[in-house]
PDB file of C-alpha atoms and ligand atoms in Angstrom:
ATOM      1  CA  MET A  11      -3.989  26.048   6.276  1.00  0.00           C
ATOM      2  CA  ALA A  12      -2.826  23.977   3.500  1.00  0.00           C
ATOM      3  CA  GLU A  13      -0.445  21.310   4.151  1.00  0.00           C
ATOM      4  CA  ALA A  14       2.507  20.859   2.037  1.00  0.00           C
ATOM      5  CA  VAL A  15       3.950  17.347   0.901  1.00  0.00           C
ATOM      6  CA  ASP A  16       8.046  17.742   1.007  1.00  0.00           C
ATOM      7  CA  ALA A  17      10.124  16.246  -1.900  1.00  0.00           C
ATOM      8  CA  ALA A  18      10.801  12.841   0.828  1.00  0.00           C
ATOM      9  CA  GLY A  19       6.938  12.526   0.907  1.00  0.00           C
ATOM     10  CA  ALA A  20       6.417  13.829   4.804  1.00  0.00           C
ATOM     11  CA  LEU A  21       2.926  15.809   5.090  1.00  0.00           C
ATOM     12  CA  ALA A  22       3.485  18.750   7.241  1.00  0.00           C
ATOM     13  CA  GLY A  23       0.601  18.261   9.278  1.00  0.00           C
ATOM     14  CA  ALA A  24       0.663  14.630   9.917  1.00  0.00           C
ATOM     15  CA  THR A  25      -0.467  13.605  13.705  1.00  0.00           C
ATOM     16  CA  ARG A  26       1.125   9.967  13.291  1.00  0.00           C
ATOM     17  CA  VAL A  27       4.190   8.839  11.854  1.00  0.00           C
ATOM     18  CA  LEU A  28       3.804   4.954  11.195  1.00  0.00           C
ATOM     19  CA  VAL A  29       7.040   3.069  10.062  1.00  0.00           C
ATOM     20  CA  ARG A  30       7.318  -0.538   8.999  1.00  0.00           C
ATOM     21  CA  ARG A  31      10.969  -2.326   9.184  1.00  0.00           C
ATOM     22  CA  LEU A  32      11.342  -5.337   7.986  1.00  0.00           C
ATOM     23  CA  SER A  33      11.198  -6.866  11.330  1.00  0.00           C
ATOM     24  CA  ASP A  34       7.934  -5.911  11.505  1.00  0.00           C
ATOM     25  CA  VAL A  35       6.426  -7.106   8.047  1.00  0.00           C
ATOM     26  CA  GLY A  36       9.173  -9.438   6.638  1.00  0.00           C
ATOM     27  CA  GLU A  37       7.236 -12.557   7.251  1.00  0.00           C
ATOM     28  CA  MET A  38       4.781 -11.268   4.184  1.00  0.00           C
ATOM     29  CA  PHE A  39       7.718 -11.685   1.763  1.00  0.00           C
ATOM     30  CA  LEU A  40       7.800 -15.176  -0.067  1.00  0.00           C
ATOM     31  CA  ALA A  41      11.594 -15.202   1.208  1.00  0.00           C
ATOM     32  CA  GLY A  42      10.838 -13.917   4.400  1.00  0.00           C
ATOM     33  CA  GLY A  43      12.528 -10.830   5.352  1.00  0.00           C
ATOM     34  CA  ASP A  44      14.238  -9.347   9.091  1.00  0.00           C
ATOM     35  CA  GLY A  45      16.404  -6.714  10.059  1.00  0.00           C
ATOM     36  CA  GLU A  46      16.397  -2.987  10.795  1.00  0.00           C
ATOM     37  CA  ALA A  47      15.733  -2.037   6.599  1.00  0.00           C
ATOM     38  CA  GLU A  48      12.367   0.532   6.815  1.00  0.00           C
ATOM     39  CA  VAL A  49      10.201  -1.147   4.032  1.00  0.00           C
ATOM     40  CA  TYR A  50       7.715   2.112   4.301  1.00  0.00           C
ATOM     41  CA  ARG A  51       5.744   4.506   6.156  1.00  0.00           C
ATOM     42  CA  VAL A  52       2.442   6.523   6.579  1.00  0.00           C
ATOM     43  CA  PHE A  53       1.885   9.907   7.289  1.00  0.00           C
ATOM     44  CA  GLU A  54      -1.391  10.222   8.523  1.00  0.00           C
ATOM     45  CA  ARG A  55      -3.526  13.769   9.355  1.00  0.00           C
ATOM     46  CA  GLU A  56      -6.351  12.419  11.498  1.00  0.00           C
ATOM     47  CA  HIS A  57      -9.503  14.459  12.601  1.00  0.00           C
ATOM     48  CA  PRO A  58     -12.010  14.310  15.161  1.00  0.00           C
ATOM     49  CA  GLU A  59     -14.252  11.308  14.451  1.00  0.00           C
ATOM     50  CA  ALA A  60     -17.329  12.574  12.776  1.00  0.00           C
ATOM     51  CA  PRO A  61     -19.241  10.372  10.953  1.00  0.00           C
ATOM     52  CA  GLY A  62     -18.417  11.954   7.117  1.00  0.00           C
ATOM     53  CA  ASP A  63     -15.060  13.178   8.291  1.00  0.00           C
ATOM     54  CA  LEU A  64     -11.807  11.996   6.276  1.00  0.00           C
ATOM     55  CA  VAL A  65      -8.338  10.789   7.009  1.00  0.00           C
ATOM     56  CA  TYR A  66      -5.860  11.629   4.903  1.00  0.00           C
ATOM     57  CA  GLY A  67      -1.991  11.396   4.327  1.00  0.00           C
ATOM     58  CA  THR A  68       0.986   9.930   2.773  1.00  0.00           C
ATOM     59  CA  THR A  69       2.711   6.620   2.492  1.00  0.00           C
ATOM     60  CA  VAL A  70       6.193   6.618   1.260  1.00  0.00           C
ATOM     61  CA  ILE A  71       7.547   2.895   0.094  1.00  0.00           C
ATOM     62  CA  GLN A  72      11.414   2.232  -0.251  1.00  0.00           C
ATOM     63  CA  PRO A  73      13.108   0.800  -3.257  1.00  0.00           C
ATOM     64  CA  GLY A  74      13.848  -2.529  -2.139  1.00  0.00           C
ATOM     65  CA  LEU A  75      13.470  -6.189  -3.309  1.00  0.00           C
ATOM     66  CA  VAL A  76      13.587  -9.394  -0.423  1.00  0.00           C
ATOM     67  CA  GLY A  77      14.587 -12.493  -2.429  1.00  0.00           C
ATOM     68  CA  GLU A  78      13.241 -11.033  -5.917  1.00  0.00           C
ATOM     69  CA  GLU A  79      10.226  -9.311  -4.464  1.00  0.00           C
ATOM     70  CA  TYR A  80       9.678  -5.848  -4.518  1.00  0.00           C
ATOM     71  CA  PHE A  81       9.289  -3.716  -1.183  1.00  0.00           C
ATOM     72  CA  MET A  82       5.140  -3.394  -0.445  1.00  0.00           C
ATOM     73  CA  THR A  83       2.550  -2.244   2.184  1.00  0.00           C
ATOM     74  CA  ARG A  84       0.786  -5.148   4.221  1.00  0.00           C
ATOM     75  CA  GLY A  85      -2.513  -4.527   2.376  1.00  0.00           C
ATOM     76  CA  HIS A  86      -5.962  -4.268   4.057  1.00  0.00           C
ATOM     77  CA  TYR A  87      -9.659  -4.459   3.561  1.00  0.00           C
ATOM     78  CA  HIS A  88     -11.579  -1.691   5.035  1.00  0.00           C
ATOM     79  CA  VAL A  89     -13.511  -2.833   7.953  1.00  0.00           C
ATOM     80  CA  ASP A  90     -16.881  -1.219   6.416  1.00  0.00           C
ATOM     81  CA  PRO A  91     -17.672  -2.800   3.162  1.00  0.00           C
ATOM     82  CA  GLY A  92     -18.919   0.218   1.860  1.00  0.00           C
ATOM     83  CA  ALA A  93     -15.616   2.581   2.162  1.00  0.00           C
ATOM     84  CA  ALA A  94     -13.699   3.494  -0.855  1.00  0.00           C
ATOM     85  CA  GLU A  95     -10.449   5.277  -0.920  1.00  0.00           C
ATOM     86  CA  LEU A  96      -8.776   7.404  -3.522  1.00  0.00           C
ATOM     87  CA  TYR A  97      -4.649   7.319  -4.319  1.00  0.00           C
ATOM     88  CA  PHE A  98      -2.465  10.415  -6.162  1.00  0.00           C
ATOM     89  CA  GLY A  99       0.655   9.341  -7.586  1.00  0.00           C
ATOM     90  CA  LEU A 100       3.604  11.977  -6.351  1.00  0.00           C
ATOM     91  CA  SER A 101       6.444  10.613  -7.389  1.00  0.00           C
ATOM     92  CA  GLY A 102       7.972   7.040  -8.617  1.00  0.00           C
ATOM     93  CA  ARG A 103       6.412   3.650 -10.079  1.00  0.00           C
ATOM     94  CA  GLY A 104       4.634   1.058  -8.315  1.00  0.00           C
ATOM     95  CA  LEU A 105       1.396  -1.367  -8.662  1.00  0.00           C
ATOM     96  CA  ILE A 106      -1.502  -1.580  -6.439  1.00  0.00           C
ATOM     97  CA  LEU A 107      -3.033  -4.802  -6.154  1.00  0.00           C
ATOM     98  CA  MET A 108      -6.827  -5.352  -5.926  1.00  0.00           C
ATOM     99  CA  GLN A 109      -8.698  -7.705  -4.564  1.00  0.00           C
ATOM    100  CA  ASN A 110     -12.106  -9.565  -3.777  1.00  0.00           C
ATOM    101  CA  ALA A 111     -13.709 -12.861  -3.534  1.00  0.00           C
ATOM    102  CA  GLN A 112     -14.514 -12.509  -7.731  1.00  0.00           C
ATOM    103  CA  ALA A 113     -11.693 -10.640  -8.710  1.00  0.00           C
ATOM    104  CA  ALA A 114      -7.566  -9.390  -8.389  1.00  0.00           C
ATOM    105  CA  ARG A 115      -6.614  -6.767 -10.562  1.00  0.00           C
ATOM    106  CA  GLU A 116      -3.428  -4.389 -10.869  1.00  0.00           C
ATOM    107  CA  VAL A 117      -3.331  -0.691 -11.684  1.00  0.00           C
ATOM    108  CA  ALA A 118       0.036   1.403 -12.269  1.00  0.00           C
ATOM    109  CA  ILE A 119       0.353   4.464 -10.154  1.00  0.00           C
ATOM    110  CA  GLY A 120       3.047   7.032 -10.797  1.00  0.00           C
ATOM    111  CA  PRO A 121       3.422  11.063 -10.691  1.00  0.00           C
ATOM    112  CA  ARG A 122       0.083  12.667 -11.089  1.00  0.00           C
ATOM    113  CA  GLU A 123      -1.923   9.723 -11.556  1.00  0.00           C
ATOM    114  CA  THR A 124      -5.511   8.875  -9.481  1.00  0.00           C
ATOM    115  CA  VAL A 125      -5.982   5.431  -8.386  1.00  0.00           C
ATOM    116  CA  TYR A 126      -9.625   4.902  -6.935  1.00  0.00           C
ATOM    117  CA  ILE A 127     -10.298   1.738  -4.651  1.00  0.00           C
ATOM    118  CA  PRO A 128     -13.764   0.930  -4.817  1.00  0.00           C
ATOM    119  CA  PRO A 129     -15.618  -0.893  -1.468  1.00  0.00           C
ATOM    120  CA  GLY A 130     -15.202  -4.303  -0.586  1.00  0.00           C
ATOM    121  CA  TYR A 131     -11.529  -4.676  -2.579  1.00  0.00           C
ATOM    122  CA  ALA A 132      -8.196  -5.312  -0.085  1.00  0.00           C
ATOM    123  CA  HIS A 133      -5.301  -3.413  -1.789  1.00  0.00           C
ATOM    124  CA  ARG A 134      -2.143  -3.120  -1.474  1.00  0.00           C
ATOM    125  CA  THR A 135       0.811  -1.294  -3.225  1.00  0.00           C
ATOM    126  CA  VAL A 136       4.057  -2.431  -4.584  1.00  0.00           C
ATOM    127  CA  ASN A 137       7.144  -0.158  -5.173  1.00  0.00           C
ATOM    128  CA  THR A 138       8.386  -1.499  -8.602  1.00  0.00           C
ATOM    129  CA  SER A 139      11.324   0.495  -8.787  1.00  0.00           C
ATOM    130  CA  LEU A 140      14.272   0.209  -7.526  1.00  0.00           C
ATOM    131  CA  ALA A 141      15.987   3.309  -7.875  1.00  0.00           C
ATOM    132  CA  GLU A 142      13.525   5.582  -5.882  1.00  0.00           C
ATOM    133  CA  PRO A 143      11.111   5.794  -3.155  1.00  0.00           C
ATOM    134  CA  LEU A 144       7.301   5.402  -3.983  1.00  0.00           C
ATOM    135  CA  VAL A 145       5.503   8.094  -2.694  1.00  0.00           C
ATOM    136  CA  PHE A 146       1.150   8.816  -3.004  1.00  0.00           C
ATOM    137  CA  LEU A 147      -1.436  10.709  -1.318  1.00  0.00           C
ATOM    138  CA  VAL A 148      -4.589   8.460   0.322  1.00  0.00           C
ATOM    139  CA  CYS A 149      -7.746   9.802   1.382  1.00  0.00           C
ATOM    140  CA  TYR A 150     -10.619   7.928   2.952  1.00  0.00           C
ATOM    141  CA  GLY A 151     -13.410   8.175   5.433  1.00  0.00           C
ATOM    142  CA  VAL A 152     -12.571   7.993   9.355  1.00  0.00           C
ATOM    143  CA  ARG A 153     -14.803   5.247   9.727  1.00  0.00           C
ATOM    144  CA  ALA A 154     -13.391   3.442   7.128  1.00  0.00           C
ATOM    145  CA  GLY A 155     -11.337   0.916   9.870  1.00  0.00           C
ATOM    146  CA  HIS A 156      -8.257  -1.201   8.396  1.00  0.00           C
ATOM    147  CA  ASP A 157      -8.735  -4.878   8.606  1.00  0.00           C
ATOM    148  CA  TYR A 158      -4.954  -7.083   8.275  1.00  0.00           C
ATOM    149  CA  ASP A 159      -6.200 -10.386   9.187  1.00  0.00           C
ATOM    150  CA  ARG A 160      -8.935 -11.234   6.679  1.00  0.00           C
ATOM    151  CA  ILE A 161      -7.057 -10.733   3.448  1.00  0.00           C
ATOM    152  CA  ARG A 162      -3.593 -12.488   5.212  1.00  0.00           C
ATOM    153  CA  ARG A 163      -6.250 -15.500   5.636  1.00  0.00           C
ATOM    154  CA  GLU A 164      -7.532 -15.138   2.221  1.00  0.00           C
ATOM    155  CA  GLY A 165      -4.098 -15.104   0.898  1.00  0.00           C
ATOM    156  CA  TRP A 166      -2.855 -12.772  -2.311  1.00  0.00           C
ATOM    157  CA  ARG A 167      -3.730 -14.115  -5.570  1.00  0.00           C
ATOM    158  CA  HIS A 168      -0.919 -12.093  -6.975  1.00  0.00           C
ATOM    159  CA  ARG A 169       2.487 -11.110  -6.371  1.00  0.00           C
ATOM    160  CA  VAL A 170       4.996  -8.654  -7.995  1.00  0.00           C
ATOM    161  CA  LEU A 171       8.318 -10.261  -8.771  1.00  0.00           C
ATOM    162  CA  ARG A 172      11.760  -9.377 -10.770  1.00  0.00           C
ATOM    163  CA  GLY A 173      11.627 -11.116 -13.514  1.00  0.00           C
ATOM    164  CA  PRO A 174      14.731 -12.512 -15.770  1.00  0.00           C
ATOM    165  CA  ASP A 175      14.948  -9.347 -17.456  1.00  0.00           C
ATOM    166  CA  GLY A 176      15.123  -7.350 -14.609  1.00  0.00           C
ATOM    167  CA  ARG A 177      11.338  -5.426 -15.113  1.00  0.00           C
ATOM    168  CA  PRO A 178       8.825  -6.302 -12.334  1.00  0.00           C
ATOM    169  CA  ARG A 179       5.946  -9.120 -13.392  1.00  0.00           C
ATOM    170  CA  VAL A 180       2.921 -10.081 -11.906  1.00  0.00           C
ATOM    171  CA  VAL A 181       2.525 -13.649 -11.043  1.00  0.00           C
ATOM    172  CA  GLU A 182      -0.166 -16.099  -9.711  1.00  0.00           C
ATOM    173  CA  ALA A 183       0.354 -16.975  -6.297  1.00  0.00           C
ATOM    174  CA  GLY A 184       2.264 -20.482  -6.116  1.00  0.00           C
ATOM    175  CA  GLU A 185       3.735 -19.688  -9.376  1.00  0.00           C
ATOM    176  CA  ALA A 186       7.517 -20.402  -9.116  1.00  0.00           C
ATOM    177  CA  PRO A 187       9.224 -17.174  -9.652  1.00  0.00           C
TER     178      PRO A 187
HETATM  179  C1  PAN B 361      -2.945   3.721   2.750  1.00  0.00           C
HETATM  180  C2  PAN B 361      -2.542   2.241   3.842  1.00  0.00           C
HETATM  181  C3  PAN B 361      -0.625   2.527   3.509  1.00  0.00           C
HETATM  182  C4  PAN B 361      -0.109   1.752   4.447  1.00  0.00           C
HETATM  183  O1  PAN B 361      -3.173   4.476   3.905  1.00  0.00           O
HETATM  184  O2  PAN B 361      -2.452   2.325   4.821  1.00  0.00           O
HETATM  185  O3  PAN B 361      -0.092   2.452   2.351  1.00  0.00           O
HETATM  186  O4  PAN B 361      -0.765   0.329   3.881  1.00  0.00           O
HETATM  187  P1  PAN B 361      -0.748  -0.821   5.191  1.00  0.00           P
HETATM  188  O5  PAN B 361      -1.907  -0.350   5.704  1.00  0.00           O
HETATM  189  O6  PAN B 361      -1.648  -1.855   4.267  1.00  0.00           O
HETATM  190  O7  PAN B 361       0.063  -1.587   5.867  1.00  0.00           O
HETATM  191  C5  PAN B 361      -4.442   2.838   3.191  1.00  0.00           C
HETATM  192  O8  PAN B 361      -4.642   2.344   2.300  1.00  0.00           O
HETATM  193  N1  PAN B 361      -5.379   3.177   4.238  1.00  0.00           N
HETATM  194  O9  PAN B 361      -6.477   3.022   4.012  1.00  0.00           O
HETATM  195 ZN1   ZN B 362      -6.986   1.284   3.169  1.00  0.00          ZN
END
């Protein structure tokens, strides 16, 4: 049966909903954040684990800033180095940061836009709008696994900050905002 995604990004068939608040993820921001404000939530449709099965769901990132840094996801590598992922934008606008040992790059995502995350890239999503949530669909292999520690140890090479003109800009880590 088809599973609808409502206007707020909730997936009707979700079997798991994860809510990340500033009190959970505030430390990933340069300025450090705390409090009950919701940063993002994940709706997941899990399946019994068969080797070729897929997990799919939606992510909803609220609009907001910590200091001058836009709300974003924690970001992770997949444990399986061969596991790719597909994102599909539903509403709002954002940037997907991708990074591996050689390269770091950003890809914009918006409504009806597809972004492919190749195997071996850490990925983090940033809501670059302060006016509306960023909502996107994700799909990946059930055996991908999520490794949050490796990219935290390595550090993200790019960050997305509000510039003096009020627009988002990508800066090198360590560069003064
Ligand atoms: C997505 C992410 C989701 C939340 O479903 O898990 O956007 O980001 P974090 O998991 O980094 O907190 C995905 O990439 N799954 O593999
Ligand atoms: Zn992923």
